[in-house]
Amino acid sequence: MNIYALVKRTFDTEEKIVVKNGAIQEDGAEFIINPYDEYAVEEAIQVRDEHGGEVTVLSLGGEDAEKQLRTALAMGADKAVLINTEDDLEEMDEFSAAKIISEYLKDKDADLIIAGNVAIDGGSGQVGPRVAELLGINYVTTITDLKIDGTSATLVRDVEGDSETIETSLPLLVTAQQGLNEPRYPSLPGIMKAKKKPLEELELDDLDLDEDDVEAKTKTIDIFMPPEKAAGRVLEGDISDQVSELVNLLNKEAKVI
Amino acid sequence: MSKNVLVLGEAREGELRNVSFETIAAAKTISEGGTVTAVLLGDSVENLAQEMVQYGADRVVTVEHPHLKQYTSDAYSQAFMAVYEQEKPDAIVLGHTAMGKDLSPKLASKLSSGLISDVTKIEGEGDAAEFIRPIYSGKAFEKVQSKGGLLFITIRPNNIEPLAKDESRSGDVSSLTVDITNLRSVIANVVRKSTEGVDLSEAKVIIAGGRGVKSEDGFKPLEELAHLLGGAVGASRGACDADYCDYSLQIGQTGKVVTPDLYIAVGISGAIQHMAGMSNSKVIVAINKDPEANIFKVADYGIVGDLFEVVPMMIEEVKKLKGSPAV
């Protein structure tokens, strides 16, 4: 099986966000593999271990993303590809990202492409399905289970709390939902081995793409913090008095029950 | 310039979801006097058309087909694209629901268009419209504009106010016949596990439990309270990791991001990653025995106390309020 996992470098979920002059401040922040993409890498490795083949992890971004690709290699992926757009593109949107990724994948004959269902930074969840559509292959989003038998695939997807069992066939793109698996931590030997695994770096030129081909269709014009919440009220007195006061406040003051 | 806007209504178990009416309101803002056309897809949806008109749609186009009974991206994209080709709209609005999230990137890709997902607010009208959406799960927001061409957005349920229902409104309802072929996915089975059909993303009231709830059984009083208030039960990552409940209930930066009218956090300490998923709720109540818990910083009302004492008392108080006899 020829398996690809799509990986994005994102802020650590424990990081506080600081906005300055309409931009997110990245100085000193910790970066990780987007948590949903970590499920994707883990699933790719498990599928390979069961069915054979090779796992390639693919990331789009700047040189810094090499670190997250090395982590994925240390988890057990076989090789990595970084499409470096740092020098070519000032702004990108999901249209641009999907176009670049699909241009790379179009002649790779992937049997299975696994992505996270959403990146915790931008949060649009578009790139996976867009890539599948551009490649002309089927996709199933927010999966919590994947079984492959020959070229058939049976998946369970989370649909707002309901579970749908889907039957389809390869080639296929899936996006990972929480609960799909428990991503492994890279082992020390894994980290050592990862240093020697191939990591290929490409630019738009190598994909025969011009900046115009991938020009963003949307533009971010401002980034700002949510309004600060005024301090709330901690109620006092006997617990039973507090509870009746609370229910009364929710009913009369806040008017939400 | 006025725009013609296409919105997609979404039904569940034969009834239109509220987000359908919210898409009409969003479309009105974008259209600046143009026509808002609602699309309804399903095996039997014509009976729902009038309600879309009552909530402000100028026209309705229905596509009925046995393959549209359940959502699949192949069937729905074929039907929607047929309507698109007939209507050639300037803009499209879908709900950012499970279906909208799955379908919209496919449509945007087919249309080679941008897509502004998960919009919570629209500023300005028509061509000048700017779209606000949460990033970093609501830790920050961005304002986005289309650079031209087809405008395509999805809106987060529960954030854009629907227009008032007007039963005297009338509008043209037409149907389109579409050939639906080459379906690559088959839905073999659906297991419903959402509480009483109230979905987390659309719930007006959410009662969420954390590690403090201590067990699967500990969630039972929360479920009862949610039921009384017509809401849904959610959970923190801690509670899911400890196996007290299913991951589908998880609220947070990994998990669902929710904005109900009332969010009651029970035994949740308030880790950054959880707060990202709920801090934009309209009213937040925290119940925790640790007065230093982070969750009190975002709470509008807080009770420092033992949840196993507080929640049952709340159930009784709410019953009194609702006028039903205490058990």
Coordinates of C-alpha atoms in Angstrom, one line a residue:
Chain A
M1 CA 0.0 0.0 0.0
N2 CA 1.1 3.5 -0.9
I3 CA 0.0 5.6 2.0
Y4 CA 0.3 9.4 2.5
A5 CA -0.3 11.3 5.7
L6 CA -0.8 15.1 5.5
V7 CA 0.7 16.9 8.4
K8 CA 0.5 20.6 9.5
R9 CA 2.8 22.3 12.0
T10 CA 0.6 24.2 14.5
F11 CA 0.7 26.0 17.8
D12 CA 0.7 23.8 20.9
T13 CA -2.8 23.6 22.3
E14 CA -1.5 24.8 25.6
E15 CA -0.2 28.0 24.1
K16 CA -1.9 31.4 24.9
I17 CA -2.5 33.4 21.7
V18 CA -1.1 36.9 21.6
V19 CA -2.2 39.2 18.8
K20 CA -0.1 42.3 17.8
N21 CA -0.8 44.6 14.9
G22 CA -3.3 42.2 13.5
A23 CA -1.1 39.2 13.5
I24 CA -0.5 36.2 15.8
Q25 CA 2.8 36.5 17.6
E26 CA 4.8 33.3 17.1
D27 CA 7.9 34.3 19.1
G28 CA 8.8 31.7 21.7
A29 CA 5.7 29.6 21.1
E30 CA 5.9 25.8 21.1
F31 CA 4.9 24.1 17.9
I32 CA 3.5 20.6 17.4
I33 CA 2.0 18.3 14.8
N34 CA -1.6 19.3 14.5
P35 CA -3.2 16.8 17.0
Y36 CA -5.7 15.5 14.3
D37 CA -2.8 15.0 11.9
E38 CA -1.0 13.0 14.6
Y39 CA -4.0 10.5 14.5
A40 CA -3.5 10.5 10.7
V41 CA 0.2 9.6 11.0
E42 CA -0.5 6.9 13.6
E43 CA -3.3 5.4 11.5
A44 CA -1.0 5.4 8.4
I45 CA 1.6 3.5 10.4
Q46 CA -0.9 0.9 11.7
V47 CA -2.3 0.3 8.2
R48 CA 1.2 -0.1 6.8
D49 CA 2.1 -2.5 9.6
E50 CA -0.9 -4.6 8.8
H51 CA -1.0 -4.5 5.1
G52 CA 2.6 -3.7 4.1
G53 CA 3.8 -0.8 2.0
E54 CA 5.2 2.6 2.7
V55 CA 4.1 5.7 4.6
T56 CA 5.1 9.2 3.3
V57 CA 4.3 12.2 5.5
L58 CA 3.7 15.4 3.6
S59 CA 3.7 18.9 4.9
L60 CA 3.3 22.3 3.3
G61 CA 4.8 25.4 4.8
G62 CA 8.2 26.8 5.8
E63 CA 11.5 25.2 6.7
D64 CA 10.4 25.0 10.4
A65 CA 7.9 22.2 9.5
E66 CA 10.9 19.9 9.1
K67 CA 10.8 19.4 12.9
Q68 CA 7.3 18.0 12.8
L69 CA 8.1 15.8 9.8
R70 CA 11.1 14.4 11.7
T71 CA 8.7 13.6 14.6
A72 CA 6.4 11.8 12.2
L73 CA 9.4 9.8 10.9
A74 CA 10.4 9.0 14.5
M75 CA 6.9 7.7 15.1
G76 CA 7.5 5.3 12.2
A77 CA 6.7 6.9 8.9
D78 CA 9.2 5.9 6.1
K79 CA 9.9 9.1 4.3
A80 CA 8.9 12.8 4.3
V81 CA 8.2 15.5 1.8
L82 CA 8.2 19.2 2.6
I83 CA 6.7 21.5 0.0
N84 CA 8.4 24.8 1.0
T85 CA 6.3 27.8 0.0
E86 CA 8.1 30.3 2.3
D87 CA 9.9 32.1 -0.5
D88 CA 7.2 31.9 -3.1
L89 CA 3.9 32.8 -1.4
E90 CA 3.1 35.6 0.9
E91 CA -0.5 34.5 1.5
M92 CA -2.3 31.2 1.0
D93 CA -5.7 30.0 1.6
E94 CA -7.3 26.5 1.5
F95 CA -7.7 26.8 -2.3
S96 CA -3.9 27.4 -2.6
A97 CA -2.9 24.6 -0.2
A98 CA -5.2 22.0 -1.8
K99 CA -4.0 22.9 -5.3
I100 CA -0.3 22.5 -4.3
I101 CA -0.8 19.3 -2.4
S102 CA -2.9 17.7 -5.1
E103 CA -0.4 18.8 -7.8
Y104 CA 2.3 16.9 -5.9
L105 CA 0.1 13.8 -5.3
K106 CA -1.5 13.5 -8.8
D107 CA 1.1 11.1 -10.2
K108 CA 1.9 9.3 -7.0
D109 CA -0.8 6.6 -7.2
A110 CA -1.6 6.8 -3.6
D111 CA -3.9 4.1 -2.3
L112 CA -4.8 5.8 0.9
I113 CA -4.3 9.5 2.0
I114 CA -5.0 10.3 5.6
A115 CA -5.3 13.8 6.9
G116 CA -6.6 15.4 10.2
N117 CA -10.2 16.4 10.0
V118 CA -9.3 20.0 10.9
A119 CA -6.2 22.0 11.9
I120 CA -6.6 23.5 15.3
D121 CA -5.2 26.9 14.0
G122 CA -7.2 27.8 10.9
G123 CA -9.9 25.4 11.7
S124 CA -11.6 25.3 8.3
G125 CA -11.3 21.5 7.6
Q126 CA -11.3 22.1 3.9
V127 CA -8.0 20.9 2.6
G128 CA -8.6 17.1 2.9
P129 CA -11.8 17.0 0.9
R130 CA -10.5 19.6 -1.6
V131 CA -7.4 17.5 -2.3
A132 CA -9.6 14.4 -2.8
E133 CA -11.9 16.3 -5.3
L134 CA -8.9 17.6 -7.2
L135 CA -7.4 14.1 -7.4
G136 CA -10.8 12.7 -8.4
I137 CA -10.9 10.2 -5.6
N138 CA -13.5 9.5 -2.9
Y139 CA -13.2 10.8 0.7
V140 CA -14.7 10.1 4.1
T141 CA -14.3 12.7 6.8
T142 CA -14.2 12.5 10.6
I143 CA -13.5 8.8 10.8
T144 CA -13.2 6.9 14.1
D145 CA -12.4 3.5 12.6
L146 CA -10.9 2.2 9.5
K147 CA -10.7 -1.4 8.2
I148 CA -9.2 -2.4 4.9
D149 CA -9.7 -5.6 3.1
G150 CA -8.0 -5.8 -0.4
T151 CA -9.3 -2.7 -2.1
S152 CA -12.5 -2.4 0.0
A153 CA -12.6 -0.2 3.0
T154 CA -15.1 -0.1 5.9
L155 CA -15.1 3.0 8.0
V156 CA -17.0 4.5 10.9
R157 CA -17.5 8.2 10.9
D158 CA -18.6 10.5 13.6
V159 CA -21.5 12.7 12.5
E160 CA -22.3 15.1 15.3
G161 CA -22.3 12.2 17.8
D162 CA -23.9 9.6 15.6
S163 CA -21.8 6.8 14.1
E164 CA -22.2 6.1 10.4
T165 CA -20.7 2.9 9.0
I166 CA -19.5 3.5 5.4
E167 CA -18.5 1.0 2.8
T168 CA -16.3 2.2 0.0
S169 CA -13.1 1.3 -1.9
L170 CA -9.6 2.5 -2.5
P171 CA -8.1 4.9 -3.5
L172 CA -9.5 7.0 -0.8
L173 CA -8.8 10.0 1.3
V174 CA -10.0 10.0 4.9
T175 CA -9.8 12.6 7.7
A176 CA -9.1 11.6 11.2
Q177 CA -11.4 12.3 14.2
Q178 CA -10.5 12.0 17.8
G179 CA -11.0 8.4 19.0
L180 CA -9.5 6.9 15.8
N181 CA -6.4 5.7 17.7
E182 CA -3.9 6.6 20.4
P183 CA -0.9 8.1 18.7
R184 CA 2.4 6.6 19.9
Y185 CA 5.3 8.6 21.3
P186 CA 8.5 8.4 19.3
S187 CA 10.9 6.0 20.9
L188 CA 14.6 6.8 21.3
P189 CA 15.7 4.3 18.6
G190 CA 12.9 5.8 16.4
I191 CA 14.3 9.3 16.9
M192 CA 17.8 8.0 16.0
K193 CA 16.5 6.2 12.9
A194 CA 14.4 9.3 11.8
K195 CA 17.6 11.3 11.3
K196 CA 18.6 9.0 8.5
K197 CA 15.2 8.7 6.8
P198 CA 14.8 10.6 3.5
L199 CA 13.2 14.1 3.7
E200 CA 12.7 15.7 0.3
E201 CA 12.2 19.4 0.0
L202 CA 10.4 20.9 -2.9
E203 CA 9.3 24.3 -4.1
L204 CA 6.5 25.4 -6.4
D205 CA 8.9 25.4 -9.3
D206 CA 9.5 21.7 -8.8
L207 CA 5.7 21.1 -9.2
D208 CA 5.5 23.3 -12.3
L209 CA 3.3 25.7 -10.5
D210 CA 3.3 29.5 -10.8
E211 CA 2.3 31.8 -8.0
D212 CA -0.7 32.8 -10.1
D213 CA -2.0 29.1 -10.3
V214 CA -2.3 29.0 -6.5
E215 CA -3.3 32.6 -5.7
A216 CA -5.6 32.8 -2.7
K217 CA -9.3 33.4 -3.3
T218 CA -9.8 34.9 0.1
K219 CA -7.9 37.4 2.2
T220 CA -7.5 37.8 5.9
I221 CA -7.8 41.5 6.7
D222 CA -7.6 41.5 10.4
I223 CA -6.9 39.2 13.4
F224 CA -8.1 40.2 16.9
M225 CA -8.7 38.8 20.3
P226 CA -12.2 38.0 21.6
P227 CA -13.6 40.7 23.9
E228 CA -12.5 40.3 27.5
K229 CA -15.2 38.9 29.7
A230 CA -16.1 40.9 32.8
A231 CA -15.5 39.0 36.0
G232 CA -18.4 36.9 37.0
R233 CA -20.2 36.4 40.3
V234 CA -19.3 33.7 42.7
L235 CA -22.4 33.1 44.8
E236 CA -22.3 32.9 48.6
G237 CA -24.3 31.5 51.4
D238 CA -25.7 28.0 52.0
I239 CA -25.4 25.7 49.1
S240 CA -29.1 25.3 48.8
D241 CA -29.6 29.1 48.8
Q242 CA -26.9 29.5 46.2
V243 CA -28.6 27.0 44.0
S244 CA -32.0 28.7 44.2
E245 CA -30.3 32.0 43.6
L246 CA -28.5 30.6 40.6
V247 CA -31.7 29.2 39.0
N248 CA -33.5 32.4 39.7
L249 CA -30.6 34.5 38.1
L250 CA -30.5 32.3 35.0
N251 CA -34.3 32.7 34.7
K252 CA -34.8 36.4 35.5
E253 CA -31.4 38.1 34.9
A254 CA -29.7 36.1 32.1
K255 CA -33.1 34.8 30.7
V256 CA -31.5 31.6 29.4
I257 CA -33.8 29.0 31.1
Chain B
M1 CA -24.5 45.5 -6.4
S2 CA -27.2 43.1 -5.5
K3 CA -26.4 39.4 -5.4
N4 CA -28.4 36.3 -6.0
V5 CA -27.6 33.9 -3.2
L6 CA -28.2 30.1 -2.9
V7 CA -28.6 28.6 0.5
L8 CA -29.0 24.9 1.4
G9 CA -31.6 23.9 3.9
E10 CA -30.9 21.0 6.1
A11 CA -33.5 18.7 7.6
R12 CA -33.1 16.0 10.2
E13 CA -35.8 13.5 10.8
G14 CA -38.2 15.3 8.6
E15 CA -37.8 18.7 10.2
L16 CA -35.7 21.7 9.1
R17 CA -32.8 22.5 11.4
N18 CA -32.6 26.0 12.8
V19 CA -29.3 26.6 10.9
S20 CA -31.3 26.5 7.7
F21 CA -33.1 29.7 8.7
E22 CA -29.8 31.2 9.8
T23 CA -28.4 30.7 6.3
I24 CA -31.3 32.6 4.9
A25 CA -30.6 35.6 7.3
A26 CA -26.9 35.5 6.3
A27 CA -27.9 35.3 2.6
K28 CA -30.1 38.4 3.0
T29 CA -27.2 40.4 4.4
I30 CA -25.0 39.4 1.5
S31 CA -27.7 39.8 -1.2
E32 CA -28.4 43.5 -0.7
G33 CA -31.8 43.2 -2.3
G34 CA -30.9 40.3 -4.7
T35 CA -32.8 37.0 -4.7
V36 CA -32.3 34.4 -2.0
T37 CA -33.0 30.9 -3.3
A38 CA -33.2 28.0 -0.9
V39 CA -32.2 24.5 -2.1
L40 CA -33.7 21.5 -0.4
L41 CA -32.4 18.0 -1.1
G42 CA -33.9 14.7 0.0
D43 CA -36.2 11.9 -0.8
S44 CA -39.2 13.9 0.2
V45 CA -38.7 17.6 1.0
E46 CA -41.2 19.6 -0.9
N47 CA -43.4 19.9 2.3
L48 CA -40.6 21.8 3.9
A49 CA -40.3 24.5 1.2
Q50 CA -43.0 26.8 2.6
E51 CA -41.2 27.1 5.9
M52 CA -38.0 28.3 4.2
V53 CA -40.1 31.0 2.5
Q54 CA -41.7 32.0 5.8
Y55 CA -38.2 32.5 7.2
G56 CA -37.3 34.8 4.3
A57 CA -36.3 32.8 1.2
D58 CA -37.6 34.3 -2.0
R59 CA -37.7 31.1 -3.9
V60 CA -37.2 27.4 -3.3
V61 CA -35.8 24.7 -5.6
T62 CA -36.2 21.1 -4.5
V63 CA -34.4 18.0 -5.8
E64 CA -36.0 14.8 -4.7
H65 CA -34.4 11.4 -5.3
P66 CA -34.2 8.2 -3.3
H67 CA -30.4 8.6 -3.2
L68 CA -30.8 11.8 -1.4
K69 CA -32.5 10.3 1.6
Q70 CA -29.2 10.1 3.5
Y71 CA -26.4 12.5 3.0
T72 CA -23.4 11.3 0.9
S73 CA -21.0 13.8 -0.6
D74 CA -21.3 12.3 -4.1
A75 CA -25.2 12.4 -4.2
Y76 CA -25.5 15.8 -2.6
S77 CA -22.8 17.4 -4.7
Q78 CA -24.4 16.2 -7.9
A79 CA -27.8 17.5 -6.9
F80 CA -26.4 20.8 -5.6
M81 CA -24.3 21.4 -8.7
A82 CA -27.3 20.8 -10.9
V83 CA -29.2 23.6 -9.1
Y84 CA -26.0 25.8 -9.2
E85 CA -25.8 25.4 -13.0
Q86 CA -29.5 26.3 -13.3
E87 CA -29.3 29.3 -11.0
K88 CA -25.7 30.6 -11.5
P89 CA -25.7 32.4 -8.1
D90 CA -23.2 35.1 -7.0
A91 CA -22.9 33.6 -3.6
I92 CA -23.6 30.4 -1.6
V93 CA -24.3 29.9 2.1
L94 CA -24.3 26.6 3.9
G95 CA -24.5 25.7 7.6
H96 CA -21.2 24.7 9.2
T97 CA -22.7 21.4 10.3
A98 CA -21.4 17.9 9.9
M99 CA -23.0 17.9 6.4
G100 CA -21.8 21.4 5.5
K101 CA -18.3 20.7 6.6
D102 CA -18.2 17.6 4.5
L103 CA -19.9 19.0 1.4
S104 CA -18.7 22.6 1.1
P105 CA -15.0 21.9 0.4
K106 CA -16.0 19.5 -2.4
L107 CA -18.3 22.1 -4.0
A108 CA -15.7 24.9 -3.6
S109 CA -13.2 22.7 -5.3
K110 CA -15.6 21.9 -8.2
L111 CA -16.3 25.6 -8.5
S112 CA -12.6 26.6 -8.1
S113 CA -13.7 29.1 -5.5
G114 CA -12.6 30.3 -2.2
L115 CA -14.6 29.2 0.9
I116 CA -14.9 31.1 4.1
S117 CA -15.8 28.4 6.7
D118 CA -17.4 28.6 10.1
V119 CA -18.4 32.3 10.0
T120 CA -19.9 33.6 13.2
K121 CA -20.6 37.2 12.2
I122 CA -21.1 39.2 9.1
E123 CA -20.1 42.9 9.0
G124 CA -21.3 45.2 6.2
E125 CA -23.5 44.2 3.3
G126 CA -23.2 43.0 -0.3
D127 CA -19.8 43.5 -1.9
A128 CA -18.5 45.2 1.2
A129 CA -19.4 42.2 3.5
E130 CA -16.6 41.1 5.8
F131 CA -16.7 37.7 7.6
I132 CA -15.6 37.0 11.1
R133 CA -14.6 33.5 12.0
P134 CA -12.9 32.0 15.1
I135 CA -9.3 30.7 14.7
Y136 CA -7.3 28.7 17.3
S137 CA -10.7 27.4 18.4
G138 CA -11.9 30.8 19.4
K139 CA -8.8 31.9 21.2
A140 CA -8.7 34.6 18.5
F141 CA -10.8 35.8 15.5
E142 CA -10.0 36.7 12.0
K143 CA -11.8 38.9 9.5
V144 CA -11.9 37.6 6.0
Q145 CA -12.9 38.9 2.6
S146 CA -13.5 37.3 -0.7
K147 CA -11.0 38.5 -3.4
G148 CA -13.7 38.3 -6.0
G149 CA -15.6 35.7 -8.0
L150 CA -18.1 33.4 -6.4
L151 CA -18.5 34.1 -2.7
F152 CA -19.0 30.9 -0.7
I153 CA -19.4 30.8 3.1
T154 CA -20.5 28.3 5.8
I155 CA -22.0 29.7 9.0
R156 CA -21.6 28.3 12.5
P157 CA -25.0 27.3 13.9
N158 CA -26.4 29.4 16.7
N159 CA -24.6 32.6 15.9
I160 CA -26.5 34.5 13.2
E161 CA -30.0 35.4 14.2
P162 CA -32.7 34.0 11.9
L163 CA -35.4 36.5 10.5
A164 CA -38.8 36.4 12.2
K165 CA -41.1 33.8 10.8
D166 CA -43.8 35.4 8.6
E167 CA -46.5 32.9 7.7
S168 CA -48.1 35.3 5.2
R169 CA -45.0 35.3 3.0
S170 CA -45.2 33.4 -0.3
G171 CA -42.6 32.4 -2.8
D172 CA -42.2 30.3 -5.9
V173 CA -41.4 26.6 -5.3
S174 CA -40.0 24.6 -8.2
S175 CA -38.5 21.2 -8.5
L176 CA -35.6 20.0 -10.5
T177 CA -35.0 16.4 -11.7
V178 CA -31.4 15.3 -11.4
D179 CA -29.8 12.0 -12.5
I180 CA -27.7 10.8 -9.6
T181 CA -25.1 8.2 -10.5
N182 CA -21.8 6.7 -9.5
L183 CA -22.1 6.8 -5.8
R184 CA -18.8 5.6 -4.3
S185 CA -19.8 5.4 -0.6
V186 CA -22.6 3.3 0.8
I187 CA -23.9 4.0 4.3
A188 CA -24.3 0.5 5.8
N189 CA -25.4 1.5 9.2
V190 CA -26.1 4.5 11.5
V191 CA -26.0 4.3 15.2
R192 CA -27.6 7.3 17.0
K193 CA -26.0 8.1 20.3
S194 CA -26.6 11.8 20.6
T195 CA -28.7 12.7 23.7
E196 CA -32.4 13.0 22.8
G197 CA -31.5 14.3 19.3
V198 CA -30.2 17.6 20.7
D199 CA -26.9 18.1 18.9
L200 CA -24.0 19.7 20.7
S201 CA -23.3 22.2 18.0
E202 CA -26.9 23.5 17.9
A203 CA -27.9 23.0 21.6
K204 CA -29.0 26.2 23.4
V205 CA -28.1 24.7 26.7
I206 CA -25.1 22.4 27.4
I207 CA -24.3 20.7 30.7
A208 CA -20.7 19.6 30.5
G209 CA -18.9 17.3 33.0
G210 CA -15.2 17.0 33.7
R211 CA -13.0 14.7 35.7
G212 CA -14.8 15.9 38.9
V213 CA -17.8 13.8 37.8
K214 CA -15.7 10.8 38.6
S215 CA -17.5 8.0 36.7
E216 CA -19.9 7.2 33.9
D217 CA -22.7 7.1 36.5
G218 CA -21.7 10.5 37.6
F219 CA -23.0 11.8 34.3
K220 CA -26.5 10.6 35.0
P221 CA -27.6 13.7 37.0
L222 CA -26.1 15.9 34.3
E223 CA -28.2 14.1 31.7
E224 CA -31.3 14.6 33.8
L225 CA -30.6 18.4 34.1
A226 CA -29.9 18.6 30.4
H227 CA -33.1 16.8 29.6
L228 CA -35.1 19.2 31.9
L229 CA -33.5 22.2 30.2
G230 CA -33.9 20.8 26.6
G231 CA -30.1 20.7 26.3
A232 CA -27.3 18.4 25.5
V233 CA -24.5 16.8 27.6
G234 CA -20.9 17.6 26.8
A235 CA -17.6 16.7 28.5
S236 CA -14.0 17.8 29.0
R237 CA -11.1 16.0 27.5
G238 CA -10.2 14.7 31.0
A239 CA -13.6 13.0 31.3
C240 CA -13.3 11.5 27.9
D241 CA -9.8 10.3 28.5
A242 CA -10.9 8.7 31.7
D243 CA -13.6 6.8 29.8
Y244 CA -16.6 8.4 31.6
C245 CA -18.1 9.2 28.2
D246 CA -17.7 9.0 24.5
Y247 CA -15.2 11.2 22.6
S248 CA -18.0 12.5 20.5
L249 CA -19.1 14.6 23.6
Q250 CA -15.7 16.3 24.0
I251 CA -15.7 20.1 24.0
G252 CA -12.4 21.9 23.5
Q253 CA -9.6 22.8 21.0
T254 CA -9.5 19.1 20.1
G255 CA -13.2 18.2 20.1
K256 CA -16.2 20.4 19.5
V257 CA -16.3 24.2 19.7
V258 CA -19.7 25.3 21.0
T259 CA -21.5 28.6 21.6
P260 CA -24.8 27.8 23.4
D261 CA -26.9 30.4 25.3
L262 CA -26.1 28.6 28.6
Y263 CA -23.0 26.5 29.3
I264 CA -22.9 24.8 32.7
A265 CA -19.4 23.5 33.5
V266 CA -19.6 20.8 36.2
G267 CA -16.4 19.6 37.8
I268 CA -14.3 21.1 35.0
S269 CA -11.2 22.9 36.1
G270 CA -10.9 24.9 32.9
A271 CA -7.7 23.9 31.0
I272 CA -6.8 26.3 28.2
Q273 CA -7.7 23.6 25.7
H274 CA -11.2 23.2 27.1
M275 CA -11.8 26.9 27.4
A276 CA -11.1 27.4 23.7
G277 CA -14.1 25.2 23.0
M278 CA -16.7 27.0 25.2
S279 CA -15.5 30.4 26.3
N280 CA -17.7 32.2 23.7
S281 CA -20.9 30.8 25.1
K282 CA -23.3 33.5 26.0
V283 CA -23.8 32.6 29.7
I284 CA -21.4 30.4 31.6
V285 CA -22.0 28.8 35.0
A286 CA -19.2 27.0 36.8
I287 CA -19.7 24.5 39.6
N288 CA -16.5 23.3 41.1
K289 CA -15.3 22.6 44.6
D290 CA -11.9 24.3 44.0
P291 CA -12.4 28.1 44.3
E292 CA -9.1 28.6 42.4
A293 CA -10.3 26.6 39.4
N294 CA -9.6 28.5 36.1
I295 CA -13.1 28.0 34.9
F296 CA -14.3 30.7 37.4
K297 CA -12.4 33.3 35.4
V298 CA -14.8 32.9 32.4
A299 CA -17.9 32.1 34.4
D300 CA -20.7 34.6 34.7
Y301 CA -22.0 32.8 37.8
G302 CA -20.1 30.4 40.0
I303 CA -20.9 28.0 42.8
V304 CA -18.0 26.7 44.9
G305 CA -19.3 23.4 46.1
D306 CA -19.6 19.7 45.7
L307 CA -21.2 18.9 42.4
F308 CA -22.9 15.8 43.7
E309 CA -24.8 18.0 46.1
V310 CA -25.3 21.0 43.8
V311 CA -26.5 19.3 40.6
P312 CA -29.4 17.3 42.3
M313 CA -30.5 20.5 44.0
M314 CA -30.5 22.3 40.7
I315 CA -32.6 19.6 39.2
E316 CA -35.2 20.2 42.0
E317 CA -35.1 24.0 41.6
V318 CA -35.5 23.7 37.8
K319 CA -38.4 21.4 38.3
K320 CA -40.0 23.9 40.6
L321 CA -39.4 26.6 38.1
K322 CA -40.9 24.6 35.3
G323 CA -43.9 23.8 37.5
S324 CA -43.6 20.1 37.4
P325 CA -44.0 18.2 40.6
A326 CA -40.7 17.3 42.4
V327 CA -40.0 13.6 42.5

